[in-house]
Coordinates of N, CA and C in Angstrom, one line a residue:
L1 N 10.0 48.7 -4.5 CA 8.7 47.7 -4.7 C 8.0 48.8 -3.8
K2 N 6.6 49.9 -4.5 CA 6.2 50.4 -3.6 C 4.6 50.1 -3.5
T3 N 4.2 49.1 -2.0 CA 3.3 48.3 -2.4 C 1.8 48.6 -1.6
T4 N 1.7 50.3 -1.6 CA 1.1 50.9 -1.3 C 0.0 52.0 -2.7
P5 N -0.7 52.1 -3.4 CA -0.8 52.8 -4.5 C -1.3 54.5 -4.3
P6 N -0.1 55.5 -5.3 CA -0.9 56.2 -4.3 C -2.4 57.3 -3.8
A7 N -3.6 56.4 -4.6 CA -4.6 57.1 -4.5 C -4.4 56.9 -3.0
L8 N -4.4 56.0 -2.3 CA -4.2 55.0 -0.7 C -3.1 55.5 0.2
A9 N -1.7 56.8 -0.2 CA -1.2 56.8 0.4 C -1.9 57.8 2.0
S10 N -1.5 57.8 3.8 CA -2.2 58.8 4.1 C -2.3 60.6 3.5
T11 N -3.6 60.3 3.5 CA -3.4 62.2 3.3 C -4.4 61.8 4.5
P12 N -5.4 63.5 5.3 CA -5.8 63.8 6.7 C -7.1 63.1 5.3
D13 N -7.5 62.5 5.0 CA -9.9 62.1 4.1 C -9.1 60.6 5.2
A14 N -7.7 59.1 3.9 CA -7.9 58.6 4.5 C -6.8 58.1 5.7
P15 N -7.2 58.0 6.1 CA -6.1 57.4 7.9 C -4.7 55.9 7.2
L16 N -3.5 56.5 8.2 CA -2.5 55.3 7.9 C -3.4 54.5 8.1
G17 N -4.3 53.6 9.0 CA -4.9 52.4 8.8 C -5.7 51.8 7.9
L18 N -6.1 52.4 7.0 CA -6.7 51.9 6.4 C -5.8 52.1 5.0
A19 N -4.7 52.6 4.1 CA -3.7 52.5 3.7 C -2.6 51.4 3.8
R20 N -2.8 51.4 5.0 CA -2.0 49.8 5.8 C -2.9 48.6 5.2
A21 N -3.7 48.3 5.7 CA -5.6 47.6 4.8 C -5.9 47.8 3.6
L22 N -5.5 47.8 3.0 CA -6.1 47.9 1.5 C -4.6 47.6 0.6
A23 N -3.0 48.4 1.0 CA -1.9 47.7 0.1 C -2.1 46.3 -0.3
P24 N -2.5 45.0 0.2 CA -2.4 43.7 -0.1 C -3.1 44.0 -1.1
M25 N -4.3 44.4 -1.2 CA -5.2 44.0 -2.5 C -4.7 44.7 -3.6
A26 N -3.9 46.0 -3.4 CA -3.6 46.2 -3.9 C -2.5 45.3 -4.9
V27 N -1.2 45.3 -4.2 CA 0.1 43.9 -4.2 C -1.1 42.7 -5.7
G28 N -1.9 42.4 -4.5 CA -2.9 40.7 -5.4 C -3.4 40.8 -6.2
R29 N -3.3 42.8 -6.8 CA -4.1 42.9 -8.6 C -2.9 42.4 -9.4
L30 N -1.7 42.9 -9.0 CA -0.9 43.0 -9.8 C -0.1 41.8 -10.3
L31 N -0.9 40.7 -9.0 CA 0.3 39.0 -9.2 C -0.2 38.6 -9.9
R32 N -2.4 39.0 -9.8 CA -3.3 38.5 -9.8 C -2.9 37.4 -12.1
G33 N -2.3 38.2 -12.3 CA -2.6 37.9 -14.3 C -1.8 37.0 -14.5
P34 N 0.2 36.3 -13.3 CA 1.1 35.8 -12.9 C 0.2 34.3 -12.6
L35 N 0.1 34.6 -12.0 CA -0.9 33.5 -11.0 C -1.8 32.8 -12.1
L36 N -3.1 33.7 -12.6 CA -3.8 33.2 -13.7 C -2.5 32.4 -15.1
V37 N -1.6 32.6 -15.3 CA -1.0 31.6 -16.3 C -0.8 30.0 -16.3
L38 N 0.3 31.0 -15.6 CA 0.6 29.6 -14.0 C -0.6 28.3 -13.9
A39 N -1.4 28.6 -12.7 CA -2.5 28.1 -13.2 C -3.3 27.1 -14.0
G40 N -3.3 28.1 -15.1 CA -4.0 27.7 -15.9 C -2.4 26.4 -17.4
C41 N -1.6 26.8 -16.4 CA -0.2 25.8 -17.1 C -0.1 24.2 -16.5
V42 N -0.6 24.8 -15.5 CA -1.3 23.6 -14.3 C -2.5 23.0 -14.0
A43 N -3.2 23.4 -15.0 CA -4.3 23.0 -16.1 C -4.6 21.4 -16.5
S44 N -3.4 22.6 -17.9 CA -3.2 22.2 -19.6 C -2.6 20.6 -19.3
A45 N -1.2 20.7 -18.0 CA -0.4 19.5 -17.9 C -1.4 18.7 -17.3
S46 N -2.2 19.4 -16.3 CA -2.6 17.4 -15.1 C -3.4 16.6 -15.9
G47 N -3.9 16.9 -17.1 CA -4.8 15.7 -17.8 C -4.3 15.3 -19.8
S48 N -2.5 15.4 -19.6 CA -1.7 14.4 -20.3 C -1.2 13.5 -20.2
G49 N -1.7 13.6 -20.9 CA -0.9 11.3 -20.8 C -0.5 10.5 -22.4
H50 N 0.0 9.5 -22.1 CA 0.6 8.3 -22.7 C 1.0 6.6 -22.1
L51 N 0.3 6.2 -23.0 CA 0.2 4.7 -22.6 C 1.8 4.2 -22.7
S52 N 3.0 3.5 -21.8 CA 3.1 2.7 -21.2 C 3.3 1.4 -21.6
P53 N 5.2 1.7 -22.7 CA 5.6 0.1 -23.0 C 5.1 -0.7 -22.4
G54 N 4.1 -1.3 -23.5 CA 4.2 -3.5 -22.4 C 2.5 -3.2 -22.4
F55 N 1.7 -2.1 -22.6 CA 0.2 -2.0 -22.6 C -0.7 -2.7 -24.4
P56 N -1.4 -2.9 -24.3 CA -1.9 -3.6 -25.1 C -2.0 -2.3 -26.5
T57 N -2.7 -1.9 -27.4 CA -2.5 -0.8 -28.0 C -3.8 0.1 -27.9
H58 N -4.5 -1.7 -28.5 CA -6.7 -0.8 -28.2 C -6.2 0.3 -27.2
W59 N -5.4 0.6 -25.5 CA -5.0 0.9 -24.1 C -5.8 2.0 -24.4
T60 N -5.2 2.9 -25.7 CA -4.9 4.2 -26.1 C -5.6 4.9 -26.5
A61 N -6.7 4.5 -26.8 CA -7.5 5.2 -27.2 C -7.5 6.3 -25.6
S62 N -8.1 5.5 -24.9 CA -8.7 6.7 -23.6 C -7.7 7.4 -23.7
C63 N -6.0 7.0 -23.3 CA -4.8 8.1 -23.6 C -5.1 9.2 -23.9
E64 N -5.9 8.7 -25.4 CA -6.2 10.2 -26.6 C -6.3 11.6 -26.4
E65 N -7.3 11.8 -25.3 CA -7.7 12.7 -24.9 C -7.0 13.5 -24.3
K66 N -6.1 13.6 -23.0 CA -5.4 13.8 -22.2 C -4.4 14.4 -23.6
G67 N -3.8 14.4 -24.1 CA -3.4 16.1 -24.9 C -2.0 16.7 -25.2
S68 N -0.9 15.7 -24.2 CA 0.7 15.3 -24.3 C 0.9 14.2 -24.1
L69 N 1.8 13.6 -23.5 CA 3.3 12.8 -24.0 C 3.7 12.2 -22.7
A70 N 3.5 13.2 -22.0 CA 4.5 13.7 -19.8 C 3.3 13.2 -19.6
W71 N 2.4 12.3 -19.1 CA 2.4 12.4 -18.4 C 1.9 9.6 -18.6
P72 N 2.5 8.9 -17.5 CA 1.9 8.2 -18.5 C 0.3 7.4 -17.5
C73 N -0.9 6.6 -18.8 CA -1.6 6.2 -18.5 C -1.9 5.1 -17.6
D74 N -0.9 4.4 -17.3 CA -1.3 2.7 -16.5 C -0.8 4.0 -15.1
L75 N -0.6 5.5 -14.7 CA -1.4 5.5 -13.7 C -2.6 5.7 -13.4
S76 N -3.4 6.0 -14.4 CA -4.7 5.5 -13.9 C -4.7 4.4 -12.8
Y77 N -4.7 3.3 -13.0 CA -4.5 2.2 -12.5 C -4.5 2.2 -10.7
V78 N -3.6 3.0 -10.0 CA -3.3 3.4 -8.9 C -4.5 2.8 -7.6
E79 N -3.5 2.0 -7.2 CA -5.1 1.3 -6.5 C -6.0 0.4 -6.9
K80 N -5.6 0.2 -7.9 CA -7.5 0.0 -8.7 C -6.5 -2.0 -8.7
R81 N -8.5 -2.7 -8.5 CA -7.9 -4.1 -8.0 C -8.2 -4.1 -9.7
I82 N -7.3 -6.0 -9.7 CA -7.1 -6.5 -11.1 C -7.0 -8.2 -11.2
L83 N -8.7 -8.5 -11.0 CA -8.1 -10.5 -10.8 C -7.6 -10.4 -13.0
I84 N -6.5 -11.3 -12.7 CA -5.5 -12.1 -13.5 C -5.5 -13.5 -14.0
V85 N -6.1 -13.9 -14.8 CA -6.1 -15.7 -14.2 C -5.4 -15.8 -15.9
G86 N -5.0 -17.2 -15.5 CA -3.7 -17.5 -16.5 C -2.2 -16.7 -15.8
A87 N -1.6 -17.4 -15.0 CA -0.7 -17.1 -13.9 C 0.8 -16.5 -15.5
H88 N 1.4 -18.6 -15.2 CA 2.1 -18.0 -16.7 C 1.4 -17.1 -18.1
E89 N 0.6 -16.5 -19.2 CA 0.9 -15.8 -19.8 C -0.3 -14.4 -19.5
G90 N -0.5 -14.4 -18.1 CA -0.9 -12.7 -17.5 C 0.9 -12.4 -16.8
Q91 N 1.6 -12.4 -16.8 CA 2.1 -13.2 -15.5 C 3.1 -11.3 -16.6
E92 N 3.6 -11.0 -17.2 CA 4.6 -10.0 -17.9 C 3.1 -8.9 -17.6
M93 N 1.7 -8.7 -18.0 CA 1.1 -7.9 -17.7 C 0.7 -7.5 -15.6
A94 N 0.3 -8.6 -14.6 CA 0.8 -8.6 -13.3 C 1.8 -7.6 -13.0
R95 N 2.2 -7.9 -14.1 CA 3.7 -6.9 -13.2 C 4.2 -5.3 -14.6
K96 N 3.3 -5.1 -14.9 CA 2.3 -3.7 -16.0 C 2.1 -3.2 -14.4
F97 N 0.7 -4.1 -14.0 CA 0.1 -3.9 -13.2 C 0.0 -3.4 -12.0
R98 N 0.8 -3.8 -10.8 CA 1.9 -4.1 -10.2 C 3.0 -2.8 -10.1
R99 N 3.9 -2.5 -11.3 CA 4.2 -1.2 -11.3 C 3.6 0.0 -11.6
G100 N 2.2 0.1 -12.1 CA 1.7 1.7 -11.9 C 0.4 1.7 -10.6
C101 N 1.1 0.4 -9.7 CA 0.8 0.5 -8.2 C -0.5 0.1 -8.0
A102 N -1.3 -1.0 -9.2 CA -2.4 -2.1 -8.8 C -2.7 -3.0 -7.8
H103 N -3.4 -3.5 -7.4 CA -4.1 -4.2 -6.4 C -4.3 -5.7 -7.2
V104 N -2.9 -6.2 -7.3 CA -3.1 -7.8 -8.1 C -3.6 -9.4 -8.0
I105 N -5.1 -9.7 -8.1 CA -4.6 -11.1 -8.0 C -4.8 -11.5 -9.0
I106 N -3.8 -13.2 -8.8 CA -3.2 -13.8 -9.9 C -4.0 -15.0 -10.0
V107 N -4.8 -15.6 -11.0 CA -5.6 -17.1 -10.3 C -5.6 -17.9 -11.5
D108 N -5.3 -19.5 -11.2 CA -4.4 -20.1 -12.5 C -4.8 -21.4 -11.0
K109 N -4.7 -22.8 -12.0 CA -5.4 -24.6 -12.0 C -3.8 -24.4 -11.5
N110 N -2.9 -24.6 -11.9 CA -2.0 -25.1 -11.9 C -1.4 -24.3 -10.9
E111 N -0.8 -25.4 -9.7 CA -0.1 -24.1 -8.7 C 0.7 -23.6 -8.7
T112 N 2.2 -24.8 -9.6 CA 3.3 -24.1 -9.4 C 3.2 -23.9 -9.9
E113 N 3.0 -22.8 -11.4 CA 2.8 -22.0 -12.3 C 2.4 -20.5 -11.5
L114 N 1.3 -20.6 -11.0 CA 1.6 -19.8 -10.2 C 2.0 -19.3 -8.7
R115 N 2.7 -20.4 -8.5 CA 3.4 -19.8 -7.6 C 5.5 -19.3 -8.2
E116 N 5.4 -20.6 -9.3 CA 6.7 -19.2 -9.6 C 6.0 -17.8 -10.1
S117 N 4.5 -17.7 -11.1 CA 4.6 -16.0 -11.3 C 4.4 -15.1 -10.6
F118 N 3.4 -15.8 -9.3 CA 3.5 -14.6 -8.0 C 5.1 -14.5 -8.0
L119 N 5.5 -15.6 -6.7 CA 6.4 -15.1 -6.2 C 7.6 -13.9 -7.6
D120 N 8.0 -14.1 -8.7 CA 8.8 -13.4 -10.0 C 8.0 -11.6 -9.8
V121 N 5.7 -11.8 -10.0 CA 5.0 -10.4 -9.7 C 5.0 -10.3 -8.8
Q122 N 5.5 -10.4 -7.0 CA 5.9 -9.5 -5.8 C 7.2 -8.5 -5.7
G123 N 8.5 -10.1 -6.6 CA 10.1 -8.8 -6.2 C 9.5 -8.0 -7.8
S124 N 8.8 -7.4 -8.3 CA 8.6 -6.1 -9.1 C 7.9 -5.1 -8.4
K125 N 9.4 -4.2 -8.3 CA 8.1 -3.1 -7.4 C 7.4 -1.6 -8.6
P126 N 6.3 -1.8 -7.8 CA 6.2 0.4 -8.3 C 7.3 0.9 -8.7
S127 N 6.7 1.8 -10.4 CA 7.3 2.8 -10.4 C 7.5 3.7 -9.7
V128 N 8.7 4.3 -9.5 CA 9.4 5.3 -9.0 C 7.7 6.6 -8.8
G129 N 7.0 7.4 -7.4 CA 6.5 8.6 -7.6 C 4.6 7.9 -8.0
V130 N 4.9 6.3 -8.0 CA 3.7 6.4 -9.0 C 2.5 5.9 -7.1
C131 N 2.7 5.6 -6.6 CA 2.7 5.2 -5.6 C 1.9 5.9 -4.5
P132 N 0.6 6.5 -4.0 CA 0.6 7.9 -3.2 C 1.3 7.4 -2.2
P133 N 1.6 8.0 -1.1 CA 2.3 8.0 -0.1 C 1.8 6.9 1.0
G134 N 1.8 6.3 1.8 CA 1.8 4.6 2.5 C 1.0 4.2 1.9
V135 N 0.6 4.0 0.6 CA 0.8 2.9 -0.2 C 1.1 1.9 -1.0
K136 N 0.9 1.2 -1.2 CA 1.5 -0.3 -1.1 C 0.8 -1.1 -1.9
P137 N 1.4 -2.0 -2.9 CA 0.3 -2.1 -3.9 C 0.8 -4.1 -3.5
I138 N -0.8 -4.3 -3.0 CA -1.6 -5.9 -3.1 C -1.2 -6.6 -3.8
I139 N 0.2 -7.8 -4.0 CA -0.4 -8.8 -4.8 C -0.3 -10.2 -4.0
A140 N -1.8 -10.7 -4.5 CA -2.1 -11.9 -3.6 C -2.7 -13.0 -5.4
M141 N -2.5 -13.9 -4.8 CA -2.9 -15.4 -5.4 C -4.2 -17.0 -4.8
A142 N -4.3 -17.3 -6.0 CA -5.5 -18.5 -6.0 C -5.8 -19.7 -6.4
A143 N -5.5 -21.0 -6.1 CA -5.8 -21.5 -6.8 C -6.8 -22.7 -7.5
G144 N -6.8 -22.5 -8.0 CA -7.8 -23.2 -9.7 C -8.3 -22.8 -10.4
D145 N -9.3 -23.5 -10.8 CA -10.0 -24.0 -12.2 C -11.9 -22.8 -11.9
I146 N -12.0 -21.5 -13.1 CA -12.7 -21.0 -13.3 C -13.6 -21.3 -13.7
R147 N -13.2 -22.7 -14.1 CA -14.5 -23.0 -14.9 C -15.8 -23.9 -14.0
N148 N -14.6 -23.3 -12.4 CA -15.3 -24.2 -11.3 C -16.7 -23.5 -11.4
A149 N -17.8 -23.6 -10.9 CA -19.0 -22.6 -10.4 C -19.0 -22.7 -8.7
T150 N -17.8 -23.7 -8.6 CA -18.3 -23.5 -6.8 C -16.8 -22.6 -6.7
F151 N -15.8 -22.9 -6.8 CA -13.9 -21.8 -7.4 C -14.8 -20.2 -8.0
S152 N -15.5 -20.2 -8.7 CA -15.9 -18.6 -9.2 C -15.9 -18.3 -8.5
W153 N -17.1 -18.5 -7.3 CA -18.1 -18.1 -6.3 C -17.0 -17.7 -5.4
E154 N -16.4 -18.9 -4.8 CA -15.3 -18.3 -4.4 C -14.6 -16.9 -4.1
L155 N -13.8 -17.6 -5.4 CA -12.8 -16.0 -5.6 C -13.1 -14.9 -5.6
T156 N -14.7 -14.4 -5.8 CA -14.8 -12.6 -5.6 C -14.6 -13.1 -4.6
N157 N -15.3 -14.2 -3.3 CA -15.4 -13.8 -1.9 C -12.7 -13.6 -1.6
I158 N -12.2 -13.9 -2.2 CA -11.4 -14.2 -1.7 C -10.4 -12.8 -2.3
A159 N -10.8 -12.6 -3.4 CA -11.0 -10.8 -4.2 C -11.2 -10.3 -3.2
R160 N -12.0 -9.8 -2.3 CA -12.2 -8.9 -1.7 C -11.8 -9.2 -0.4
L161 N -11.7 -10.2 0.1 CA -10.6 -10.8 1.5 C -9.4 -10.1 1.0
K162 N -9.4 -10.3 -0.3 CA -7.1 -10.4 -0.2 C -6.1 -8.5 -0.7
L163 N -7.7 -8.2 -1.0 CA -7.4 -7.0 -3.0 C -8.2 -5.8 -1.5
G164 N -9.3 -6.0 -0.9 CA -10.2 -5.0 -0.4 C -11.2 -4.9 -1.3
G165 N -11.7 -5.5 -1.6 CA -12.6 -5.2 -2.6 C -12.8 -6.6 -4.1
T166 N -14.0 -6.0 -4.4 CA -13.8 -7.4 -5.9 C -12.6 -6.4 -7.1
P167 N -12.7 -7.1 -7.6 CA -12.6 -6.5 -9.8 C -13.1 -6.0 -10.1
T168 N -11.8 -4.5 -10.2 CA -12.2 -3.3 -10.6 C -11.7 -4.2 -12.2
F169 N -10.9 -4.3 -12.6 CA -11.1 -4.3 -14.2 C -9.9 -6.0 -14.3
S170 N -10.5 -7.5 -14.8 CA -10.2 -8.2 -14.8 C -9.7 -9.5 -16.3
W171 N -9.3 -10.2 -16.3 CA -8.2 -10.6 -17.9 C -8.1 -11.4 -18.1
N172 N -8.6 -12.4 -18.4 CA -8.6 -14.1 -18.8 C -8.2 -14.4 -19.9
F173 N -6.3 -14.4 -18.9 CA -4.9 -15.0 -20.4 C -5.1 -16.4 -21.0
A174 N -6.1 -17.7 -19.9 CA -6.2 -18.9 -20.1 C -7.1 -19.3 -21.7
N175 N -7.7 -17.9 -22.0 CA -8.0 -18.5 -23.0 C -9.0 -20.1 -22.2
I176 N -10.5 -20.2 -21.6 CA -10.7 -20.2 -20.9 C -12.5 -19.9 -21.5

């Protein structure tokens, strides 16, 4: 492969140093087309998505725009703070958020159910490759009745301290 175009070859009018300096620019022009095609492929793939099994079907509305089924939408929950009320009823959802590397706090007034659900969710691990390097999803619990105004007020602070901030999303599975 000749890297110096004929017009830039060393002549009495064009010193050899100038030809060597401009040669990489000529190679860059040759590679520009394939690099632009590759960049286009990466850009179109980065916004694709589907909803992993187990999430409510109405959540797929946000995934329709992504254009492909190659990237799971639950990756959108990485490091989000999630509050789930109703330990037993929300246990499966807490597991799915944990799989997506979200920080989850489970709340229930029944401490026995809360402890069982907490240990079950804590035993599940995030999907491989979902969490960024060095990030470990937090799982926390708080026992109390959210109908109690004092507990509800304190729950905001508990979530802030245990999850590192106020919840991004909350779901009430206890039907309160």
